[in-house]
Amino acid sequence: MLPNQQEVIYEEFLEIDKESQDNLELIDGKIYLLAAPSVIHQIVVTNLLTEFGNYFKGKECRHFVAPFDVVLKDEEKTHKVQPDLTVICDKSGLGEQNYQGVPTLVVEVLSPSTASIDFIKKMDIYMKVGIKEYWIISPGNSTVQIFSSFLLQGYLHFYKRGMNCNLR
């Protein structure tokens, strides 16, 4: 989060974002600066991008890699996030520069500086707006946690190195 900031609304954030050279997210009215990803982060995202490309070839859903803006609206606020990977099956909200709607799947690869945001703030927003699956990948622990909100009965799958984690 940027130091000493006041809460901003989405329209104010758009002006700040337009003037900035940095990748920014708006979460619960607070602006967060996205740090440059580490080498291991890039390796994990690249490997997933390849797997997703193979899996979704010829299918209706599309996948996108950061930086790609996803605009989410809950009852109170509008948020702008840049998940590491986003899968969109309802393309009605897909614009030239962003997606405004609820993705089917979002994937975050943890970095030490963003872990608490990914685990707490983003998860809360993702579940509020109805994202079906949220994957949190921890390269340091070699784990994947899959949170699902199917039928409003959230559940968790936990995978560790050596376990099979197949795309459905």
N, C-alpha and C. Protein backbone atom coordinates (compact mmCIF):
# COMPACT_ATOMS: atom_id res chain seq x y z
N MET A 1 0.85 -1.16 0.00
CA MET A 1 0.00 0.00 0.00
C MET A 1 0.90 1.23 0.00
N LEU A 2 0.46 2.24 -0.70
CA LEU A 2 1.22 3.48 -0.70
C LEU A 2 1.13 4.13 0.68
N PRO A 3 2.22 4.74 1.15
CA PRO A 3 2.23 5.29 2.51
C PRO A 3 1.28 6.48 2.67
N ASN A 4 0.70 6.59 3.85
CA ASN A 4 -0.12 7.75 4.24
C ASN A 4 -1.22 8.10 3.25
N GLN A 5 -1.86 7.13 2.71
CA GLN A 5 -2.89 7.46 1.71
C GLN A 5 -4.28 7.46 2.30
N GLN A 6 -5.09 8.33 1.75
CA GLN A 6 -6.50 8.37 2.06
C GLN A 6 -7.21 7.35 1.19
N GLU A 7 -8.37 6.92 1.61
CA GLU A 7 -9.17 6.02 0.79
C GLU A 7 -9.63 6.78 -0.46
N VAL A 8 -9.58 6.10 -1.60
CA VAL A 8 -10.00 6.72 -2.86
C VAL A 8 -11.12 5.89 -3.49
N ILE A 9 -11.93 6.53 -4.29
CA ILE A 9 -12.96 5.82 -5.04
C ILE A 9 -12.39 5.45 -6.40
N TYR A 10 -13.07 4.56 -7.10
CA TYR A 10 -12.57 4.03 -8.36
C TYR A 10 -12.27 5.13 -9.37
N GLU A 11 -13.14 6.13 -9.50
CA GLU A 11 -12.94 7.19 -10.47
C GLU A 11 -11.67 7.99 -10.17
N GLU A 12 -11.39 8.24 -8.89
CA GLU A 12 -10.15 8.91 -8.51
C GLU A 12 -8.94 8.03 -8.84
N PHE A 13 -9.09 6.75 -8.56
CA PHE A 13 -8.00 5.82 -8.85
C PHE A 13 -7.66 5.80 -10.33
N LEU A 14 -8.67 5.85 -11.20
CA LEU A 14 -8.42 5.83 -12.64
C LEU A 14 -7.51 6.98 -13.07
N GLU A 15 -7.70 8.15 -12.50
CA GLU A 15 -6.84 9.30 -12.81
C GLU A 15 -5.41 9.05 -12.33
N ILE A 16 -5.27 8.55 -11.13
CA ILE A 16 -3.94 8.25 -10.58
C ILE A 16 -3.26 7.18 -11.42
N ASP A 17 -4.00 6.13 -11.76
CA ASP A 17 -3.46 5.01 -12.53
C ASP A 17 -3.01 5.46 -13.92
N LYS A 18 -3.79 6.35 -14.52
CA LYS A 18 -3.47 6.84 -15.87
C LYS A 18 -2.14 7.60 -15.88
N GLU A 19 -1.87 8.33 -14.81
CA GLU A 19 -0.65 9.15 -14.71
C GLU A 19 0.57 8.34 -14.26
N SER A 20 0.34 7.18 -13.70
CA SER A 20 1.43 6.39 -13.11
C SER A 20 2.14 5.53 -14.14
N GLN A 21 3.42 5.35 -13.95
CA GLN A 21 4.21 4.43 -14.76
C GLN A 21 4.25 3.03 -14.12
N ASP A 22 3.71 2.92 -12.92
CA ASP A 22 3.74 1.66 -12.17
C ASP A 22 2.46 0.88 -12.37
N ASN A 23 2.52 -0.42 -12.07
CA ASN A 23 1.32 -1.25 -12.03
C ASN A 23 0.69 -1.09 -10.65
N LEU A 24 -0.57 -0.67 -10.64
CA LEU A 24 -1.27 -0.40 -9.39
C LEU A 24 -2.53 -1.24 -9.30
N GLU A 25 -2.91 -1.57 -8.08
CA GLU A 25 -4.18 -2.22 -7.81
C GLU A 25 -4.96 -1.35 -6.84
N LEU A 26 -6.29 -1.42 -6.94
CA LEU A 26 -7.17 -0.73 -6.00
C LEU A 26 -7.96 -1.81 -5.27
N ILE A 27 -7.72 -1.92 -3.97
CA ILE A 27 -8.36 -2.95 -3.15
C ILE A 27 -8.96 -2.27 -1.93
N ASP A 28 -10.26 -2.36 -1.79
CA ASP A 28 -10.96 -1.75 -0.65
C ASP A 28 -10.62 -0.27 -0.49
N GLY A 29 -10.51 0.45 -1.60
CA GLY A 29 -10.27 1.89 -1.54
C GLY A 29 -8.82 2.28 -1.31
N LYS A 30 -7.93 1.31 -1.21
CA LYS A 30 -6.50 1.58 -1.00
C LYS A 30 -5.73 1.20 -2.26
N ILE A 31 -4.70 1.98 -2.56
CA ILE A 31 -3.88 1.75 -3.75
C ILE A 31 -2.65 0.95 -3.34
N TYR A 32 -2.38 -0.10 -4.10
CA TYR A 32 -1.22 -0.96 -3.85
C TYR A 32 -0.33 -0.95 -5.08
N LEU A 33 0.96 -0.80 -4.85
CA LEU A 33 1.97 -0.83 -5.90
C LEU A 33 2.44 -2.26 -6.07
N LEU A 34 2.40 -2.76 -7.30
CA LEU A 34 2.83 -4.13 -7.56
C LEU A 34 4.34 -4.15 -7.80
N ALA A 35 5.04 -4.95 -7.03
CA ALA A 35 6.48 -5.08 -7.17
C ALA A 35 6.83 -5.93 -8.38
N ALA A 36 8.02 -5.74 -8.90
CA ALA A 36 8.49 -6.58 -10.00
C ALA A 36 8.60 -8.02 -9.52
N PRO A 37 8.15 -8.99 -10.33
CA PRO A 37 8.18 -10.38 -9.90
C PRO A 37 9.60 -10.95 -9.88
N SER A 38 9.81 -11.92 -8.98
CA SER A 38 11.10 -12.60 -8.89
C SER A 38 11.25 -13.61 -10.03
N VAL A 39 12.43 -14.15 -10.16
CA VAL A 39 12.69 -15.15 -11.20
C VAL A 39 11.80 -16.38 -11.00
N ILE A 40 11.73 -16.90 -9.77
CA ILE A 40 10.91 -18.10 -9.54
C ILE A 40 9.44 -17.80 -9.80
N HIS A 41 9.00 -16.62 -9.46
CA HIS A 41 7.62 -16.20 -9.74
C HIS A 41 7.36 -16.26 -11.24
N GLN A 42 8.28 -15.72 -12.03
CA GLN A 42 8.13 -15.73 -13.48
C GLN A 42 8.15 -17.15 -14.05
N ILE A 43 8.99 -18.01 -13.50
CA ILE A 43 9.05 -19.40 -13.96
C ILE A 43 7.71 -20.09 -13.71
N VAL A 44 7.15 -19.92 -12.52
CA VAL A 44 5.87 -20.55 -12.18
C VAL A 44 4.77 -20.04 -13.11
N VAL A 45 4.69 -18.73 -13.29
CA VAL A 45 3.65 -18.15 -14.15
C VAL A 45 3.81 -18.62 -15.59
N THR A 46 5.04 -18.66 -16.09
CA THR A 46 5.28 -19.11 -17.46
C THR A 46 4.88 -20.57 -17.64
N ASN A 47 5.22 -21.41 -16.67
CA ASN A 47 4.83 -22.83 -16.75
C ASN A 47 3.31 -22.98 -16.74
N LEU A 48 2.64 -22.23 -15.87
CA LEU A 48 1.17 -22.28 -15.83
C LEU A 48 0.56 -21.76 -17.13
N LEU A 49 1.13 -20.70 -17.67
CA LEU A 49 0.63 -20.14 -18.92
C LEU A 49 0.70 -21.17 -20.04
N THR A 50 1.77 -21.94 -20.08
CA THR A 50 1.91 -23.00 -21.08
C THR A 50 0.85 -24.08 -20.88
N GLU A 51 0.68 -24.52 -19.63
CA GLU A 51 -0.32 -25.55 -19.33
C GLU A 51 -1.73 -25.07 -19.65
N PHE A 52 -2.04 -23.84 -19.25
CA PHE A 52 -3.36 -23.29 -19.53
C PHE A 52 -3.57 -23.15 -21.03
N GLY A 53 -2.54 -22.74 -21.75
CA GLY A 53 -2.65 -22.62 -23.21
C GLY A 53 -3.01 -23.93 -23.85
N ASN A 54 -2.37 -25.00 -23.42
CA ASN A 54 -2.68 -26.33 -23.95
C ASN A 54 -4.09 -26.77 -23.55
N TYR A 55 -4.45 -26.54 -22.31
CA TYR A 55 -5.75 -26.98 -21.81
C TYR A 55 -6.91 -26.24 -22.47
N PHE A 56 -6.78 -24.95 -22.63
CA PHE A 56 -7.89 -24.15 -23.14
C PHE A 56 -7.92 -24.02 -24.66
N LYS A 57 -6.97 -24.63 -25.35
CA LYS A 57 -6.96 -24.57 -26.81
C LYS A 57 -8.26 -25.16 -27.36
N GLY A 58 -8.96 -24.37 -28.17
CA GLY A 58 -10.21 -24.83 -28.77
C GLY A 58 -11.41 -24.75 -27.86
N LYS A 59 -11.23 -24.24 -26.65
CA LYS A 59 -12.35 -24.12 -25.70
C LYS A 59 -12.84 -22.67 -25.68
N GLU A 60 -14.01 -22.48 -25.10
CA GLU A 60 -14.62 -21.14 -25.05
C GLU A 60 -13.90 -20.18 -24.10
N CYS A 61 -13.36 -20.69 -23.03
CA CYS A 61 -12.72 -19.82 -22.04
C CYS A 61 -11.39 -19.29 -22.57
N ARG A 62 -11.00 -18.12 -22.07
CA ARG A 62 -9.73 -17.50 -22.43
C ARG A 62 -8.94 -17.26 -21.15
N HIS A 63 -7.62 -17.30 -21.28
CA HIS A 63 -6.77 -17.03 -20.13
C HIS A 63 -5.86 -15.84 -20.44
N PHE A 64 -5.57 -15.07 -19.39
CA PHE A 64 -4.78 -13.86 -19.51
C PHE A 64 -3.74 -13.83 -18.40
N VAL A 65 -2.60 -13.23 -18.72
CA VAL A 65 -1.51 -13.13 -17.75
C VAL A 65 -1.31 -11.65 -17.38
N ALA A 66 -0.86 -11.41 -16.15
CA ALA A 66 -0.60 -10.04 -15.70
C ALA A 66 0.55 -9.44 -16.52
N PRO A 67 0.51 -8.14 -16.74
CA PRO A 67 -0.47 -7.19 -16.23
C PRO A 67 -1.73 -7.14 -17.09
N PHE A 68 -2.82 -7.55 -16.53
CA PHE A 68 -4.14 -7.49 -17.18
C PHE A 68 -5.13 -7.09 -16.10
N ASP A 69 -5.79 -5.97 -16.30
CA ASP A 69 -6.69 -5.42 -15.29
C ASP A 69 -8.01 -6.16 -15.23
N VAL A 70 -8.40 -6.52 -14.02
CA VAL A 70 -9.71 -7.11 -13.76
C VAL A 70 -10.44 -6.16 -12.81
N VAL A 71 -11.59 -5.66 -13.26
CA VAL A 71 -12.38 -4.72 -12.47
C VAL A 71 -13.54 -5.49 -11.83
N LEU A 72 -13.57 -5.48 -10.51
CA LEU A 72 -14.57 -6.23 -9.74
C LEU A 72 -15.42 -5.26 -8.94
N LYS A 73 -16.72 -5.52 -8.90
CA LYS A 73 -17.63 -4.67 -8.13
C LYS A 73 -18.36 -5.53 -7.11
N ASP A 74 -18.27 -5.13 -5.84
CA ASP A 74 -19.10 -5.75 -4.82
C ASP A 74 -20.17 -4.75 -4.41
N GLU A 75 -20.89 -5.01 -3.34
CA GLU A 75 -21.99 -4.13 -2.95
C GLU A 75 -21.52 -2.74 -2.58
N GLU A 76 -20.27 -2.62 -2.14
CA GLU A 76 -19.79 -1.35 -1.59
C GLU A 76 -18.80 -0.62 -2.48
N LYS A 77 -17.92 -1.33 -3.15
CA LYS A 77 -16.80 -0.68 -3.83
C LYS A 77 -16.49 -1.34 -5.17
N THR A 78 -15.70 -0.60 -5.94
CA THR A 78 -15.13 -1.13 -7.18
C THR A 78 -13.64 -1.33 -6.93
N HIS A 79 -13.13 -2.47 -7.35
CA HIS A 79 -11.73 -2.82 -7.14
C HIS A 79 -11.08 -3.08 -8.50
N LYS A 80 -9.77 -2.81 -8.60
CA LYS A 80 -9.03 -3.19 -9.79
C LYS A 80 -7.83 -4.02 -9.35
N VAL A 81 -7.78 -5.24 -9.84
CA VAL A 81 -6.69 -6.15 -9.48
C VAL A 81 -6.01 -6.65 -10.75
N GLN A 82 -4.80 -7.17 -10.57
CA GLN A 82 -4.06 -7.79 -11.66
C GLN A 82 -3.57 -9.16 -11.21
N PRO A 83 -4.47 -10.17 -11.24
CA PRO A 83 -4.02 -11.51 -10.86
C PRO A 83 -2.90 -11.98 -11.80
N ASP A 84 -2.08 -12.89 -11.31
CA ASP A 84 -1.01 -13.40 -12.17
C ASP A 84 -1.59 -14.10 -13.39
N LEU A 85 -2.65 -14.87 -13.20
CA LEU A 85 -3.37 -15.50 -14.32
C LEU A 85 -4.86 -15.36 -14.06
N THR A 86 -5.60 -15.13 -15.12
CA THR A 86 -7.06 -14.98 -15.04
C THR A 86 -7.69 -15.82 -16.13
N VAL A 87 -8.71 -16.60 -15.78
CA VAL A 87 -9.47 -17.37 -16.76
C VAL A 87 -10.87 -16.78 -16.83
N ILE A 88 -11.29 -16.45 -18.06
CA ILE A 88 -12.58 -15.82 -18.30
C ILE A 88 -13.39 -16.70 -19.24
N CYS A 89 -14.56 -17.12 -18.78
CA CYS A 89 -15.46 -17.91 -19.63
C CYS A 89 -16.65 -17.07 -20.11
N ASP A 90 -17.05 -16.06 -19.35
CA ASP A 90 -18.10 -15.13 -19.77
C ASP A 90 -17.40 -13.90 -20.34
N LYS A 91 -17.32 -13.82 -21.66
CA LYS A 91 -16.54 -12.77 -22.31
C LYS A 91 -17.30 -11.46 -22.48
N SER A 92 -18.51 -11.36 -21.94
CA SER A 92 -19.32 -10.15 -22.14
C SER A 92 -18.68 -8.91 -21.52
N GLY A 93 -17.85 -9.07 -20.51
CA GLY A 93 -17.20 -7.92 -19.88
C GLY A 93 -15.81 -7.63 -20.38
N LEU A 94 -15.39 -8.34 -21.43
CA LEU A 94 -14.03 -8.20 -21.95
C LEU A 94 -13.94 -6.97 -22.84
N GLY A 95 -13.08 -6.03 -22.46
CA GLY A 95 -12.86 -4.82 -23.23
C GLY A 95 -11.48 -4.83 -23.86
N GLU A 96 -11.12 -3.71 -24.45
CA GLU A 96 -9.81 -3.59 -25.08
C GLU A 96 -8.67 -3.62 -24.07
N GLN A 97 -8.90 -3.04 -22.90
CA GLN A 97 -7.83 -2.89 -21.91
C GLN A 97 -8.03 -3.69 -20.63
N ASN A 98 -9.24 -4.22 -20.41
CA ASN A 98 -9.49 -4.87 -19.13
C ASN A 98 -10.70 -5.80 -19.23
N TYR A 99 -11.00 -6.41 -18.11
CA TYR A 99 -12.20 -7.23 -17.98
C TYR A 99 -13.01 -6.68 -16.82
N GLN A 100 -14.28 -6.39 -17.08
CA GLN A 100 -15.18 -5.92 -16.04
C GLN A 100 -16.25 -6.98 -15.84
N GLY A 101 -16.07 -7.75 -14.81
CA GLY A 101 -16.98 -8.85 -14.54
C GLY A 101 -16.33 -9.82 -13.58
N VAL A 102 -16.88 -11.02 -13.52
CA VAL A 102 -16.40 -12.03 -12.58
C VAL A 102 -15.69 -13.14 -13.35
N PRO A 103 -14.36 -13.21 -13.24
CA PRO A 103 -13.64 -14.31 -13.89
C PRO A 103 -14.05 -15.66 -13.30
N THR A 104 -13.81 -16.71 -14.04
CA THR A 104 -14.08 -18.06 -13.56
C THR A 104 -13.00 -18.51 -12.58
N LEU A 105 -11.76 -18.15 -12.87
CA LEU A 105 -10.61 -18.57 -12.07
C LEU A 105 -9.59 -17.45 -12.02
N VAL A 106 -9.02 -17.22 -10.85
CA VAL A 106 -7.86 -16.34 -10.72
C VAL A 106 -6.76 -17.10 -10.00
N VAL A 107 -5.52 -16.83 -10.42
CA VAL A 107 -4.35 -17.48 -9.83
C VAL A 107 -3.39 -16.39 -9.37
N GLU A 108 -2.94 -16.51 -8.14
CA GLU A 108 -1.91 -15.62 -7.60
C GLU A 108 -0.72 -16.47 -7.19
N VAL A 109 0.47 -16.07 -7.64
CA VAL A 109 1.71 -16.70 -7.21
C VAL A 109 2.27 -15.79 -6.12
N LEU A 110 2.43 -16.35 -4.93
CA LEU A 110 2.81 -15.53 -3.78
C LEU A 110 4.21 -14.96 -3.90
N SER A 111 4.31 -13.73 -3.46
CA SER A 111 5.58 -13.05 -3.24
C SER A 111 5.57 -12.63 -1.77
N PRO A 112 6.72 -12.58 -1.13
CA PRO A 112 6.72 -12.20 0.29
C PRO A 112 6.02 -10.87 0.55
N SER A 113 6.16 -9.92 -0.36
CA SER A 113 5.58 -8.59 -0.13
C SER A 113 4.07 -8.54 -0.32
N THR A 114 3.49 -9.54 -0.98
CA THR A 114 2.05 -9.49 -1.27
C THR A 114 1.25 -10.64 -0.66
N ALA A 115 1.90 -11.51 0.08
CA ALA A 115 1.22 -12.72 0.59
C ALA A 115 -0.01 -12.38 1.43
N SER A 116 0.10 -11.42 2.33
CA SER A 116 -1.06 -11.11 3.18
C SER A 116 -2.19 -10.49 2.37
N ILE A 117 -1.88 -9.72 1.37
CA ILE A 117 -2.91 -9.14 0.50
C ILE A 117 -3.61 -10.25 -0.27
N ASP A 118 -2.84 -11.18 -0.83
CA ASP A 118 -3.42 -12.28 -1.61
C ASP A 118 -4.28 -13.19 -0.75
N PHE A 119 -3.81 -13.49 0.47
CA PHE A 119 -4.53 -14.42 1.35
C PHE A 119 -5.74 -13.80 2.03
N ILE A 120 -5.70 -12.54 2.31
CA ILE A 120 -6.79 -11.94 3.09
C ILE A 120 -7.65 -11.01 2.24
N LYS A 121 -7.09 -9.93 1.78
CA LYS A 121 -7.88 -8.91 1.10
C LYS A 121 -8.44 -9.40 -0.23
N LYS A 122 -7.58 -9.98 -1.07
CA LYS A 122 -8.05 -10.43 -2.38
C LYS A 122 -9.01 -11.61 -2.25
N MET A 123 -8.69 -12.55 -1.37
CA MET A 123 -9.58 -13.70 -1.21
C MET A 123 -10.97 -13.25 -0.80
N ASP A 124 -11.04 -12.30 0.11
CA ASP A 124 -12.34 -11.79 0.56
C ASP A 124 -13.12 -11.19 -0.62
N ILE A 125 -12.46 -10.39 -1.41
CA ILE A 125 -13.13 -9.78 -2.58
C ILE A 125 -13.53 -10.85 -3.58
N TYR A 126 -12.62 -11.77 -3.88
CA TYR A 126 -12.91 -12.81 -4.88
C TYR A 126 -14.11 -13.65 -4.48
N MET A 127 -14.21 -13.99 -3.22
CA MET A 127 -15.34 -14.79 -2.77
C MET A 127 -16.63 -13.95 -2.74
N LYS A 128 -16.53 -12.68 -2.35
CA LYS A 128 -17.71 -11.80 -2.33
C LYS A 128 -18.34 -11.66 -3.71
N VAL A 129 -17.50 -11.50 -4.73
CA VAL A 129 -18.04 -11.26 -6.08
C VAL A 129 -18.41 -12.54 -6.80
N GLY A 130 -18.03 -13.70 -6.25
CA GLY A 130 -18.46 -14.97 -6.82
C GLY A 130 -17.51 -15.64 -7.78
N ILE A 131 -16.21 -15.36 -7.66
CA ILE A 131 -15.24 -16.08 -8.48
C ILE A 131 -15.28 -17.55 -8.07
N LYS A 132 -15.38 -18.43 -9.06
CA LYS A 132 -15.57 -19.86 -8.76
C LYS A 132 -14.35 -20.51 -8.12
N GLU A 133 -13.16 -20.18 -8.63
CA GLU A 133 -11.95 -20.77 -8.04
C GLU A 133 -10.85 -19.72 -7.92
N TYR A 134 -10.10 -19.87 -6.83
CA TYR A 134 -8.96 -19.00 -6.55
C TYR A 134 -7.80 -19.89 -6.16
N TRP A 135 -6.74 -19.85 -6.95
CA TRP A 135 -5.55 -20.64 -6.68
C TRP A 135 -4.49 -19.73 -6.08
N ILE A 136 -3.89 -20.18 -4.98
CA ILE A 136 -2.76 -19.49 -4.39
C ILE A 136 -1.57 -20.45 -4.44
N ILE A 137 -0.56 -20.03 -5.17
CA ILE A 137 0.63 -20.87 -5.36
C ILE A 137 1.77 -20.26 -4.56
N SER A 138 2.39 -21.09 -3.74
CA SER A 138 3.52 -20.65 -2.93
C SER A 138 4.78 -21.35 -3.42
N PRO A 139 5.58 -20.68 -4.26
CA PRO A 139 6.80 -21.32 -4.76
C PRO A 139 7.76 -21.70 -3.63
N GLY A 140 7.83 -20.88 -2.59
CA GLY A 140 8.73 -21.17 -1.47
C GLY A 140 8.39 -22.44 -0.74
N ASN A 141 7.10 -22.75 -0.63
CA ASN A 141 6.65 -23.97 0.05
C ASN A 141 6.29 -25.08 -0.92
N SER A 142 6.38 -24.81 -2.21
CA SER A 142 5.99 -25.78 -3.26
C SER A 142 4.57 -26.27 -3.04
N THR A 143 3.64 -25.33 -2.80
CA THR A 143 2.25 -25.71 -2.56
C THR A 143 1.30 -24.94 -3.47
N VAL A 144 0.14 -25.56 -3.70
CA VAL A 144 -0.97 -24.92 -4.39
C VAL A 144 -2.19 -25.10 -3.50
N GLN A 145 -2.87 -24.01 -3.19
CA GLN A 145 -4.12 -24.08 -2.45
C GLN A 145 -5.22 -23.61 -3.39
N ILE A 146 -6.25 -24.43 -3.52
CA ILE A 146 -7.36 -24.11 -4.42
C ILE A 146 -8.61 -23.88 -3.58
N PHE A 147 -9.09 -22.66 -3.62
CA PHE A 147 -10.31 -22.29 -2.91
C PHE A 147 -11.43 -22.22 -3.92
N SER A 148 -12.55 -22.85 -3.59
CA SER A 148 -13.68 -22.87 -4.51
C SER A 148 -14.93 -22.39 -3.80
N SER A 149 -15.80 -21.74 -4.56
CA SER A 149 -17.05 -21.23 -3.99
C SER A 149 -18.26 -21.86 -4.66
N PHE A 150 -18.11 -23.04 -5.27
CA PHE A 150 -19.24 -23.70 -5.90
C PHE A 150 -20.37 -23.90 -4.91
N LEU A 151 -21.58 -23.59 -5.32
CA LEU A 151 -22.79 -23.79 -4.53
C LEU A 151 -22.74 -23.08 -3.17
N LEU A 152 -21.96 -22.01 -3.11
CA LEU A 152 -21.81 -21.23 -1.88
C LEU A 152 -21.29 -22.05 -0.71
N GLN A 153 -20.71 -23.20 -1.01
CA GLN A 153 -20.10 -24.03 0.04
C GLN A 153 -18.61 -24.10 -0.26
N GLY A 154 -17.90 -23.08 0.15
CA GLY A 154 -16.48 -23.01 -0.17
C GLY A 154 -15.72 -24.23 0.31
N TYR A 155 -14.74 -24.64 -0.47
CA TYR A 155 -13.89 -25.73 -0.04
C TYR A 155 -12.47 -25.47 -0.49
N LEU A 156 -11.56 -26.24 0.06
CA LEU A 156 -10.15 -26.05 -0.17
C LEU A 156 -9.51 -27.37 -0.57
N HIS A 157 -8.69 -27.32 -1.62
CA HIS A 157 -7.82 -28.43 -1.97
C HIS A 157 -6.40 -27.95 -1.73
N PHE A 158 -5.56 -28.81 -1.19
CA PHE A 158 -4.19 -28.46 -0.88
C PHE A 158 -3.27 -29.45 -1.58
N TYR A 159 -2.34 -28.95 -2.37
CA TYR A 159 -1.41 -29.81 -3.10
C TYR A 159 0.01 -29.41 -2.75
N LYS A 160 0.85 -30.43 -2.56
CA LYS A 160 2.26 -30.22 -2.25
C LYS A 160 3.08 -30.86 -3.37
N ARG A 161 4.34 -30.47 -3.49
CA ARG A 161 5.22 -31.01 -4.52
C ARG A 161 5.12 -32.53 -4.56
N GLY A 162 4.97 -33.08 -5.76
CA GLY A 162 4.87 -34.52 -5.94
C GLY A 162 3.44 -35.02 -6.05
N MET A 163 2.47 -34.20 -5.67
CA MET A 163 1.07 -34.59 -5.79
C MET A 163 0.54 -34.13 -7.14
N ASN A 164 -0.39 -34.89 -7.71
CA ASN A 164 -0.99 -34.50 -8.98
C ASN A 164 -2.06 -33.44 -8.75
N CYS A 165 -2.01 -32.42 -9.57
CA CYS A 165 -3.00 -31.34 -9.54
C CYS A 165 -3.46 -31.15 -10.97
N ASN A 166 -4.50 -31.87 -11.35
CA ASN A 166 -4.96 -31.84 -12.74
C ASN A 166 -5.96 -30.73 -12.97
N LEU A 167 -5.84 -30.08 -14.13
CA LEU A 167 -6.85 -29.10 -14.54
C LEU A 167 -8.11 -29.84 -14.88
N ARG A 168 -9.27 -29.27 -14.46
CA ARG A 168 -10.55 -29.92 -14.76
C ARG A 168 -11.06 -29.46 -16.09
